[in-house]
Amino acid sequence: MSSTAFPFLKSGYTVYASHLCPSSVRVRRALKAVGATYQTLLVPALRTLDGTVMTESVEIIEHVVGAFPSSKLIPEDPAKRARLYDFIKIVGSRFRPSIYKSLMASNPEPAGRLRTSGNSPVVTGGPFWLDTRFGFAEIVLSPSVSVFGVLRHYRGVEIPDTQTYAAFPRWYNAFKSDPLFTEFEPDFEEQIVAFEKIVS
């Protein structure tokens, strides 16, 4: 393909994205977090400095973080890195599907209840996974935080006020107020309208 069909920034990264696409939003958060030079065009992909076009958002984030190791968005310690990926897996495989299931259910559970299988994700230290700053976990999981706001709107669901979930409100509130989240977060009313199609 020619650069006319797919224009790009010669001196930096090019993100091809929709401003409402959760995956492209988290890619832009990663680029901002590491201080990369980039521009955004409206198609979901990333053109890297060597011309490679990547289309999977987590793969893109890992590439960006690897290209900027001084950002320290992923722990250097292998044990901490393993816990990071476990945390992301728990939220991605249990919490987020629970949100979508509730939104699409014709008979949703009563307001105020959110079920997840197994133990809830635990954030230690804080308020973020990497203690005091928005990092890899927050970037990858940012779509889940965005969608939780939609779930609150449509289903009135809140995180249970129990010891199991005690760290979540602190993480969620810090997350929602961090500039890396707010700068790229789509307009809430637009999100509500976009989700009308899947809400039963």
PDB file of C-alpha atoms in Angstrom:
ATOM      1  CA  MET A   1       0.000   0.000   0.000  1.00  0.00           C
ATOM      2  CA  SER A   2       1.170   3.508  -0.675  1.00  0.00           C
ATOM      3  CA  SER A   3       1.709   6.153   1.978  1.00  0.00           C
ATOM      4  CA  THR A   4      -1.033   8.131   0.219  1.00  0.00           C
ATOM      5  CA  ALA A   5      -3.543   5.442   1.155  1.00  0.00           C
ATOM      6  CA  PHE A   6      -2.093   5.177   4.678  1.00  0.00           C
ATOM      7  CA  PRO A   7      -0.434   8.475   5.654  1.00  0.00           C
ATOM      8  CA  PHE A   8       2.045   8.304   8.517  1.00  0.00           C
ATOM      9  CA  LEU A   9       4.314  10.392  10.700  1.00  0.00           C
ATOM     10  CA  LYS A  10       7.875   9.897   9.406  1.00  0.00           C
ATOM     11  CA  SER A  11       9.570  10.887  12.659  1.00  0.00           C
ATOM     12  CA  GLY A  12       7.370   8.927  15.078  1.00  0.00           C
ATOM     13  CA  TYR A  13       4.576   6.418  15.527  1.00  0.00           C
ATOM     14  CA  THR A  14       1.230   6.583  13.759  1.00  0.00           C
ATOM     15  CA  VAL A  15      -1.887   5.283  15.514  1.00  0.00           C
ATOM     16  CA  TYR A  16      -4.817   4.475  13.240  1.00  0.00           C
ATOM     17  CA  ALA A  17      -7.725   4.645  15.646  1.00  0.00           C
ATOM     18  CA  SER A  18     -11.327   5.433  16.443  1.00  0.00           C
ATOM     19  CA  HIS A  19     -11.721   7.714  19.460  1.00  0.00           C
ATOM     20  CA  LEU A  20     -14.468   5.404  20.815  1.00  0.00           C
ATOM     21  CA  CYS A  21     -12.510   2.168  20.322  1.00  0.00           C
ATOM     22  CA  PRO A  22     -11.297   0.971  23.773  1.00  0.00           C
ATOM     23  CA  SER A  23      -8.306  -0.849  22.286  1.00  0.00           C
ATOM     24  CA  SER A  24      -7.028   2.203  20.416  1.00  0.00           C
ATOM     25  CA  VAL A  25      -7.566   4.396  23.486  1.00  0.00           C
ATOM     26  CA  ARG A  26      -5.272   2.193  25.561  1.00  0.00           C
ATOM     27  CA  VAL A  27      -2.631   2.209  22.798  1.00  0.00           C
ATOM     28  CA  ARG A  28      -2.631   6.036  22.881  1.00  0.00           C
ATOM     29  CA  ARG A  29      -2.329   5.947  26.681  1.00  0.00           C
ATOM     30  CA  ALA A  30       0.762   3.721  26.354  1.00  0.00           C
ATOM     31  CA  LEU A  31       2.389   6.045  23.808  1.00  0.00           C
ATOM     32  CA  LYS A  32       1.701   9.059  26.016  1.00  0.00           C
ATOM     33  CA  ALA A  33       2.964   7.257  29.133  1.00  0.00           C
ATOM     34  CA  VAL A  34       6.360   6.513  27.575  1.00  0.00           C
ATOM     35  CA  GLY A  35       6.711   9.957  25.975  1.00  0.00           C
ATOM     36  CA  ALA A  36       6.668   8.712  22.355  1.00  0.00           C
ATOM     37  CA  THR A  37       6.082  11.066  19.426  1.00  0.00           C
ATOM     38  CA  TYR A  38       2.945  10.016  17.577  1.00  0.00           C
ATOM     39  CA  GLN A  39      -0.070  11.149  15.588  1.00  0.00           C
ATOM     40  CA  THR A  40      -3.548   9.619  15.469  1.00  0.00           C
ATOM     41  CA  LEU A  41      -5.460   8.788  12.283  1.00  0.00           C
ATOM     42  CA  LEU A  42      -8.854   7.129  12.242  1.00  0.00           C
ATOM     43  CA  VAL A  43      -8.296   3.372  11.728  1.00  0.00           C
ATOM     44  CA  PRO A  44      -7.384   0.856  14.523  1.00  0.00           C
ATOM     45  CA  ALA A  45      -3.671   0.030  14.044  1.00  0.00           C
ATOM     46  CA  LEU A  46      -0.154   1.307  14.802  1.00  0.00           C
ATOM     47  CA  ARG A  47       2.607   1.933  12.257  1.00  0.00           C
ATOM     48  CA  THR A  48       5.963   1.582  14.030  1.00  0.00           C
ATOM     49  CA  LEU A  49       9.180   3.444  13.268  1.00  0.00           C
ATOM     50  CA  ASP A  50      10.412   0.668  10.961  1.00  0.00           C
ATOM     51  CA  GLY A  51       7.136   0.617   8.990  1.00  0.00           C
ATOM     52  CA  THR A  52       5.604  -2.468  10.631  1.00  0.00           C
ATOM     53  CA  VAL A  53       1.837  -2.168  11.055  1.00  0.00           C
ATOM     54  CA  MET A  54       0.467  -3.794  14.219  1.00  0.00           C
ATOM     55  CA  THR A  55      -3.247  -4.302  14.926  1.00  0.00           C
ATOM     56  CA  GLU A  56      -3.561  -6.029  18.338  1.00  0.00           C
ATOM     57  CA  SER A  57      -3.659  -3.434  21.121  1.00  0.00           C
ATOM     58  CA  VAL A  58      -1.893  -5.444  23.856  1.00  0.00           C
ATOM     59  CA  GLU A  59       0.832  -6.456  21.375  1.00  0.00           C
ATOM     60  CA  ILE A  60       1.205  -2.781  20.437  1.00  0.00           C
ATOM     61  CA  ILE A  61       1.456  -1.735  24.093  1.00  0.00           C
ATOM     62  CA  GLU A  62       4.107  -4.382  24.783  1.00  0.00           C
ATOM     63  CA  HIS A  63       6.048  -3.181  21.719  1.00  0.00           C
ATOM     64  CA  VAL A  64       5.855   0.453  22.841  1.00  0.00           C
ATOM     65  CA  VAL A  65       6.897  -0.343  26.416  1.00  0.00           C
ATOM     66  CA  GLY A  66       9.756  -2.497  25.121  1.00  0.00           C
ATOM     67  CA  ALA A  67      10.914   0.309  22.825  1.00  0.00           C
ATOM     68  CA  PHE A  68      10.989   2.728  25.791  1.00  0.00           C
ATOM     69  CA  PRO A  69      12.425   0.668  28.687  1.00  0.00           C
ATOM     70  CA  SER A  70      13.271   3.821  30.654  1.00  0.00           C
ATOM     71  CA  SER A  71       9.517   4.344  31.147  1.00  0.00           C
ATOM     72  CA  LYS A  72       9.582   1.396  33.593  1.00  0.00           C
ATOM     73  CA  LEU A  73       5.900   0.663  32.983  1.00  0.00           C
ATOM     74  CA  ILE A  74       6.549  -3.070  33.495  1.00  0.00           C
ATOM     75  CA  PRO A  75       8.446  -4.337  36.582  1.00  0.00           C
ATOM     76  CA  GLU A  76      11.979  -5.572  35.925  1.00  0.00           C
ATOM     77  CA  ASP A  77      11.660  -8.214  38.656  1.00  0.00           C
ATOM     78  CA  PRO A  78      10.366 -11.473  37.055  1.00  0.00           C
ATOM     79  CA  ALA A  79       8.156 -12.343  40.049  1.00  0.00           C
ATOM     80  CA  LYS A  80       6.494  -8.910  40.021  1.00  0.00           C
ATOM     81  CA  ARG A  81       6.072  -9.130  36.252  1.00  0.00           C
ATOM     82  CA  ALA A  82       4.378 -12.529  36.644  1.00  0.00           C
ATOM     83  CA  ARG A  83       1.992 -11.045  39.250  1.00  0.00           C
ATOM     84  CA  LEU A  84       1.278  -8.154  36.884  1.00  0.00           C
ATOM     85  CA  TYR A  85       0.233 -10.524  34.111  1.00  0.00           C
ATOM     86  CA  ASP A  86      -1.828 -12.578  36.569  1.00  0.00           C
ATOM     87  CA  PHE A  87      -3.648  -9.424  37.663  1.00  0.00           C
ATOM     88  CA  ILE A  88      -4.358  -8.442  34.034  1.00  0.00           C
ATOM     89  CA  LYS A  89      -5.560 -11.981  33.284  1.00  0.00           C
ATOM     90  CA  ILE A  90      -7.924 -11.995  36.273  1.00  0.00           C
ATOM     91  CA  VAL A  91      -9.529  -8.689  35.293  1.00  0.00           C
ATOM     92  CA  GLY A  92      -9.598  -9.549  31.593  1.00  0.00           C
ATOM     93  CA  SER A  93     -10.994 -13.049  31.976  1.00  0.00           C
ATOM     94  CA  ARG A  94     -13.360 -12.592  34.929  1.00  0.00           C
ATOM     95  CA  PHE A  95     -14.265  -8.992  35.654  1.00  0.00           C
ATOM     96  CA  ARG A  96     -14.682  -7.578  32.144  1.00  0.00           C
ATOM     97  CA  PRO A  97     -16.735 -10.551  30.813  1.00  0.00           C
ATOM     98  CA  SER A  98     -18.987 -10.191  33.868  1.00  0.00           C
ATOM     99  CA  ILE A  99     -19.617  -6.559  32.897  1.00  0.00           C
ATOM    100  CA  TYR A 100     -20.547  -7.425  29.302  1.00  0.00           C
ATOM    101  CA  LYS A 101     -22.681 -10.359  30.408  1.00  0.00           C
ATOM    102  CA  SER A 102     -24.655  -8.058  32.702  1.00  0.00           C
ATOM    103  CA  LEU A 103     -25.103  -5.452  29.959  1.00  0.00           C
ATOM    104  CA  MET A 104     -26.380  -8.023  27.456  1.00  0.00           C
ATOM    105  CA  ALA A 105     -28.561 -10.030  29.860  1.00  0.00           C
ATOM    106  CA  SER A 106     -32.296  -9.917  29.228  1.00  0.00           C
ATOM    107  CA  ASN A 107     -32.817 -10.507  32.963  1.00  0.00           C
ATOM    108  CA  PRO A 108     -29.841  -8.795  34.629  1.00  0.00           C
ATOM    109  CA  GLU A 109     -29.018  -9.387  38.263  1.00  0.00           C
ATOM    110  CA  PRO A 110     -30.454  -6.868  40.716  1.00  0.00           C
ATOM    111  CA  ALA A 111     -28.624  -3.545  40.945  1.00  0.00           C
ATOM    112  CA  GLY A 112     -25.712  -3.512  43.302  1.00  0.00           C
ATOM    113  CA  ARG A 113     -24.432  -7.020  42.530  1.00  0.00           C
ATOM    114  CA  LEU A 114     -21.509  -7.924  40.322  1.00  0.00           C
ATOM    115  CA  ARG A 115     -20.359 -11.533  40.178  1.00  0.00           C
ATOM    116  CA  THR A 116     -16.868 -12.680  39.278  1.00  0.00           C
ATOM    117  CA  SER A 117     -15.633 -16.237  39.448  1.00  0.00           C
ATOM    118  CA  GLY A 118     -12.759 -16.988  41.786  1.00  0.00           C
ATOM    119  CA  ASN A 119     -10.957 -14.376  43.857  1.00  0.00           C
ATOM    120  CA  SER A 120     -11.206 -10.703  42.984  1.00  0.00           C
ATOM    121  CA  PRO A 121      -8.081  -8.943  41.707  1.00  0.00           C
ATOM    122  CA  VAL A 122      -6.018  -7.437  44.517  1.00  0.00           C
ATOM    123  CA  VAL A 123      -4.097  -4.183  44.203  1.00  0.00           C
ATOM    124  CA  THR A 124      -1.358  -3.883  46.792  1.00  0.00           C
ATOM    125  CA  GLY A 125       0.589  -0.737  47.688  1.00  0.00           C
ATOM    126  CA  GLY A 126      -1.039   1.854  45.626  1.00  0.00           C
ATOM    127  CA  PRO A 127      -3.101   3.443  44.549  1.00  0.00           C
ATOM    128  CA  PHE A 128      -1.900   1.945  41.230  1.00  0.00           C
ATOM    129  CA  TRP A 129      -0.530  -1.489  40.449  1.00  0.00           C
ATOM    130  CA  LEU A 130       2.989  -0.005  40.271  1.00  0.00           C
ATOM    131  CA  ASP A 131       2.346   1.848  43.545  1.00  0.00           C
ATOM    132  CA  THR A 132       2.153   5.562  42.731  1.00  0.00           C
ATOM    133  CA  ARG A 133       1.814   5.886  38.962  1.00  0.00           C
ATOM    134  CA  PHE A 134      -0.403   4.813  36.109  1.00  0.00           C
ATOM    135  CA  GLY A 135       1.400   1.867  34.488  1.00  0.00           C
ATOM    136  CA  PHE A 136       1.108  -1.110  32.166  1.00  0.00           C
ATOM    137  CA  ALA A 137      -1.745  -2.736  34.113  1.00  0.00           C
ATOM    138  CA  GLU A 138      -3.822   0.444  34.055  1.00  0.00           C
ATOM    139  CA  ILE A 139      -3.171   1.038  30.348  1.00  0.00           C
ATOM    140  CA  VAL A 140      -4.161  -2.511  29.381  1.00  0.00           C
ATOM    141  CA  LEU A 141      -7.191  -2.544  31.700  1.00  0.00           C
ATOM    142  CA  SER A 142      -8.450   0.959  30.917  1.00  0.00           C
ATOM    143  CA  PRO A 143     -11.269  -0.338  28.652  1.00  0.00           C
ATOM    144  CA  SER A 144     -12.649  -2.328  31.606  1.00  0.00           C
ATOM    145  CA  VAL A 145     -12.709   0.798  33.766  1.00  0.00           C
ATOM    146  CA  SER A 146     -14.491   2.727  30.995  1.00  0.00           C
ATOM    147  CA  VAL A 147     -17.076  -0.016  30.533  1.00  0.00           C
ATOM    148  CA  PHE A 148     -17.693  -0.220  34.272  1.00  0.00           C
ATOM    149  CA  GLY A 149     -19.028   3.358  34.104  1.00  0.00           C
ATOM    150  CA  VAL A 150     -21.456   2.218  31.406  1.00  0.00           C
ATOM    151  CA  LEU A 151     -22.502  -0.714  33.613  1.00  0.00           C
ATOM    152  CA  ARG A 152     -23.173   1.667  36.502  1.00  0.00           C
ATOM    153  CA  HIS A 153     -25.341   3.784  34.204  1.00  0.00           C
ATOM    154  CA  TYR A 154     -27.439   0.960  32.753  1.00  0.00           C
ATOM    155  CA  ARG A 155     -27.548  -1.511  35.655  1.00  0.00           C
ATOM    156  CA  GLY A 156     -26.843   0.552  38.792  1.00  0.00           C
ATOM    157  CA  VAL A 157     -24.031  -1.846  39.739  1.00  0.00           C
ATOM    158  CA  GLU A 158     -21.423  -0.925  42.349  1.00  0.00           C
ATOM    159  CA  ILE A 159     -18.371  -2.807  43.576  1.00  0.00           C
ATOM    160  CA  PRO A 160     -19.328  -4.672  46.776  1.00  0.00           C
ATOM    161  CA  ASP A 161     -18.223  -2.965  49.996  1.00  0.00           C
ATOM    162  CA  THR A 162     -16.443  -6.054  51.312  1.00  0.00           C
ATOM    163  CA  GLN A 163     -12.919  -6.967  52.368  1.00  0.00           C
ATOM    164  CA  THR A 164     -12.493  -8.959  49.144  1.00  0.00           C
ATOM    165  CA  TYR A 165     -12.916  -5.816  47.060  1.00  0.00           C
ATOM    166  CA  ALA A 166     -11.428  -3.334  49.551  1.00  0.00           C
ATOM    167  CA  ALA A 167      -8.560  -2.177  47.287  1.00  0.00           C
ATOM    168  CA  PHE A 168     -10.699  -1.768  44.180  1.00  0.00           C
ATOM    169  CA  PRO A 169     -12.418   1.572  44.981  1.00  0.00           C
ATOM    170  CA  ARG A 170      -9.056   3.197  45.762  1.00  0.00           C
ATOM    171  CA  TRP A 171      -7.596   1.903  42.479  1.00  0.00           C
ATOM    172  CA  TYR A 172     -10.728   2.834  40.488  1.00  0.00           C
ATOM    173  CA  ASN A 173     -10.882   6.401  41.855  1.00  0.00           C
ATOM    174  CA  ALA A 174      -7.162   7.033  41.280  1.00  0.00           C
ATOM    175  CA  PHE A 175      -7.518   5.522  37.809  1.00  0.00           C
ATOM    176  CA  LYS A 176     -10.468   7.740  36.821  1.00  0.00           C
ATOM    177  CA  SER A 177      -8.704  10.946  37.909  1.00  0.00           C
ATOM    178  CA  ASP A 178      -5.269  10.266  36.363  1.00  0.00           C
ATOM    179  CA  PRO A 179      -4.389  12.449  33.325  1.00  0.00           C
ATOM    180  CA  LEU A 180      -3.435   9.368  31.277  1.00  0.00           C
ATOM    181  CA  PHE A 181      -7.006   8.176  31.696  1.00  0.00           C
ATOM    182  CA  THR A 182      -8.889  11.467  31.379  1.00  0.00           C
ATOM    183  CA  GLU A 183      -6.989  12.746  28.332  1.00  0.00           C
ATOM    184  CA  PHE A 184      -8.025   9.805  26.170  1.00  0.00           C
ATOM    185  CA  GLU A 185     -11.357   8.856  27.685  1.00  0.00           C
ATOM    186  CA  PRO A 186     -14.198   9.153  25.154  1.00  0.00           C
ATOM    187  CA  ASP A 187     -17.152  11.340  26.084  1.00  0.00           C
ATOM    188  CA  PHE A 188     -19.351   9.416  28.519  1.00  0.00           C
ATOM    189  CA  GLU A 189     -22.585  10.279  26.692  1.00  0.00           C
ATOM    190  CA  GLU A 190     -21.100   8.932  23.446  1.00  0.00           C
ATOM    191  CA  GLN A 191     -20.233   5.701  25.235  1.00  0.00           C
ATOM    192  CA  ILE A 192     -23.768   5.388  26.586  1.00  0.00           C
ATOM    193  CA  VAL A 193     -25.203   5.809  23.073  1.00  0.00           C
ATOM    194  CA  ALA A 194     -22.671   3.341  21.592  1.00  0.00           C
ATOM    195  CA  PHE A 195     -23.673   0.664  24.139  1.00  0.00           C
ATOM    196  CA  GLU A 196     -27.409   1.058  23.532  1.00  0.00           C
ATOM    197  CA  LYS A 197     -27.081  -1.516  20.732  1.00  0.00           C
ATOM    198  CA  ILE A 198     -25.967  -4.316  23.074  1.00  0.00           C
ATOM    199  CA  VAL A 199     -27.959  -3.487  26.192  1.00  0.00           C
ATOM    200  CA  SER A 200     -31.002  -5.784  26.396  1.00  0.00           C
TER     201      SER A 200
END
